[in-house]
Amino acid sequence: MTNSQILNRPLLIFSGAVQALSLYGMAGLGTPAVITDEMKTGVVALLCLFNFGFCAGWAPLSHTLSAEIPTARLLDMTYRTASTVNLVLT
């Protein structure tokens, strides 16, 4: 097993759990009838935590998939096209 195979699964599970827990926390803080300023601050903090979870595991996955899905012959052109589109749109 390579290093990426060993580390990717726990990282994706951890980041998915962080995202799920932060979404449940935001739902819990946002559903009461009376919403205080502390609850609003908590939702913003959980949104930052959700962003951390996404950036830690799922955001880099697009580069991994674009490198592994195409055939070897199309890999260079596919990745070059995707990177160009990413630069143009960003």
mmCIF file of C-alpha atoms in Angstrom:
data_model
loop_
_atom_site.group_PDB
_atom_site.id
_atom_site.type_symbol
_atom_site.label_atom_id
_atom_site.label_comp_id
_atom_site.label_asym_id
_atom_site.label_seq_id
_atom_site.Cartn_x
_atom_site.Cartn_y
_atom_site.Cartn_z
ATOM 1 C CA MET A 1 0.000 0.000 0.000
ATOM 2 C CA THR A 2 1.236 3.444 -0.795
ATOM 3 C CA ASN A 3 1.305 6.392 1.533
ATOM 4 C CA SER A 4 -1.670 8.040 -0.153
ATOM 5 C CA GLN A 5 -3.789 4.894 0.183
ATOM 6 C CA ILE A 6 -3.065 4.672 3.893
ATOM 7 C CA LEU A 7 -3.657 8.345 4.682
ATOM 8 C CA ASN A 8 -6.522 9.262 2.348
ATOM 9 C CA ARG A 9 -9.268 7.144 3.894
ATOM 10 C CA PRO A 10 -8.886 8.323 7.522
ATOM 11 C CA LEU A 11 -8.483 11.909 6.363
ATOM 12 C CA LEU A 12 -11.668 11.768 4.280
ATOM 13 C CA ILE A 13 -13.586 10.106 7.109
ATOM 14 C CA PHE A 14 -12.328 12.698 9.613
ATOM 15 C CA SER A 15 -13.093 15.658 7.366
ATOM 16 C CA GLY A 16 -16.528 14.254 6.503
ATOM 17 C CA ALA A 17 -17.273 13.836 10.213
ATOM 18 C CA VAL A 18 -16.168 17.401 10.929
ATOM 19 C CA GLN A 19 -18.428 18.675 8.151
ATOM 20 C CA ALA A 20 -21.412 16.622 9.322
ATOM 21 C CA LEU A 21 -21.032 17.635 12.960
ATOM 22 C CA SER A 22 -20.677 21.300 12.076
ATOM 23 C CA LEU A 23 -23.821 21.135 9.909
ATOM 24 C CA TYR A 24 -25.769 19.488 12.734
ATOM 25 C CA GLY A 25 -24.470 22.140 15.124
ATOM 26 C CA MET A 26 -25.529 24.942 12.782
ATOM 27 C CA ALA A 27 -28.964 23.351 12.451
ATOM 28 C CA GLY A 28 -29.300 23.120 16.213
ATOM 29 C CA LEU A 29 -28.291 26.728 16.740
ATOM 30 C CA GLY A 30 -30.437 28.081 13.922
ATOM 31 C CA THR A 31 -33.788 26.420 14.639
ATOM 32 C CA PRO A 32 -34.967 27.949 17.972
ATOM 33 C CA ALA A 33 -37.735 30.549 17.848
ATOM 34 C CA VAL A 34 -35.587 33.189 19.552
ATOM 35 C CA ILE A 35 -32.090 33.496 18.095
ATOM 36 C CA THR A 36 -29.562 35.411 20.166
ATOM 37 C CA ASP A 37 -26.351 37.079 19.060
ATOM 38 C CA GLU A 38 -24.368 34.276 20.714
ATOM 39 C CA MET A 39 -26.182 31.738 18.542
ATOM 40 C CA LYS A 40 -25.370 33.745 15.443
ATOM 41 C CA THR A 41 -21.723 33.861 16.486
ATOM 42 C CA GLY A 42 -21.804 30.092 17.020
ATOM 43 C CA VAL A 43 -23.215 29.509 13.534
ATOM 44 C CA VAL A 44 -20.424 31.606 12.014
ATOM 45 C CA ALA A 45 -17.817 29.699 14.043
ATOM 46 C CA LEU A 46 -19.285 26.376 12.903
ATOM 47 C CA LEU A 47 -19.244 27.609 9.326
ATOM 48 C CA CYS A 48 -15.504 28.211 9.698
ATOM 49 C CA LEU A 49 -15.138 24.717 11.155
ATOM 50 C CA PHE A 50 -17.080 23.264 8.211
ATOM 51 C CA ASN A 51 -14.753 25.093 5.819
ATOM 52 C CA PHE A 52 -11.735 23.620 7.613
ATOM 53 C CA GLY A 53 -13.175 20.119 7.282
ATOM 54 C CA PHE A 54 -13.822 20.613 3.582
ATOM 55 C CA CYS A 55 -10.383 22.048 2.855
ATOM 56 C CA ALA A 56 -8.650 19.331 4.871
ATOM 57 C CA GLY A 57 -10.015 16.365 2.973
ATOM 58 C CA TRP A 58 -12.524 16.860 0.194
ATOM 59 C CA ALA A 59 -11.301 19.979 -1.636
ATOM 60 C CA PRO A 60 -7.976 18.457 -2.815
ATOM 61 C CA LEU A 61 -9.851 15.412 -4.082
ATOM 62 C CA SER A 62 -10.572 17.083 -7.425
ATOM 63 C CA HIS A 63 -6.851 17.074 -8.247
ATOM 64 C CA THR A 64 -6.555 13.419 -7.240
ATOM 65 C CA LEU A 65 -9.501 12.388 -9.384
ATOM 66 C CA SER A 66 -8.335 14.356 -12.397
ATOM 67 C CA ALA A 67 -4.973 12.617 -12.123
ATOM 68 C CA GLU A 68 -6.299 9.062 -11.675
ATOM 69 C CA ILE A 69 -9.482 8.730 -13.757
ATOM 70 C CA PRO A 70 -8.296 9.447 -17.334
ATOM 71 C CA THR A 71 -6.219 6.950 -19.266
ATOM 72 C CA ALA A 72 -2.471 7.440 -19.368
ATOM 73 C CA ARG A 73 -2.651 8.714 -22.949
ATOM 74 C CA LEU A 74 -5.212 11.386 -22.100
ATOM 75 C CA LEU A 75 -3.886 12.248 -18.670
ATOM 76 C CA ASP A 76 -1.615 15.112 -19.709
ATOM 77 C CA MET A 77 -4.144 16.800 -21.974
ATOM 78 C CA THR A 78 -6.997 16.337 -19.501
ATOM 79 C CA TYR A 79 -5.059 17.793 -16.594
ATOM 80 C CA ARG A 80 -3.731 20.655 -18.730
ATOM 81 C CA THR A 81 -7.245 21.545 -19.896
ATOM 82 C CA ALA A 82 -8.677 21.344 -16.375
ATOM 83 C CA SER A 83 -5.883 23.504 -14.955
ATOM 84 C CA THR A 84 -6.368 26.099 -17.697
ATOM 85 C CA VAL A 85 -10.111 26.253 -17.075
ATOM 86 C CA ASN A 86 -9.436 26.546 -13.346
ATOM 87 C CA LEU A 87 -7.049 29.465 -13.884
ATOM 88 C CA VAL A 88 -9.372 31.247 -16.304
ATOM 89 C CA LEU A 89 -12.434 30.955 -14.068
ATOM 90 C CA THR A 90 -10.678 31.751 -10.818
#
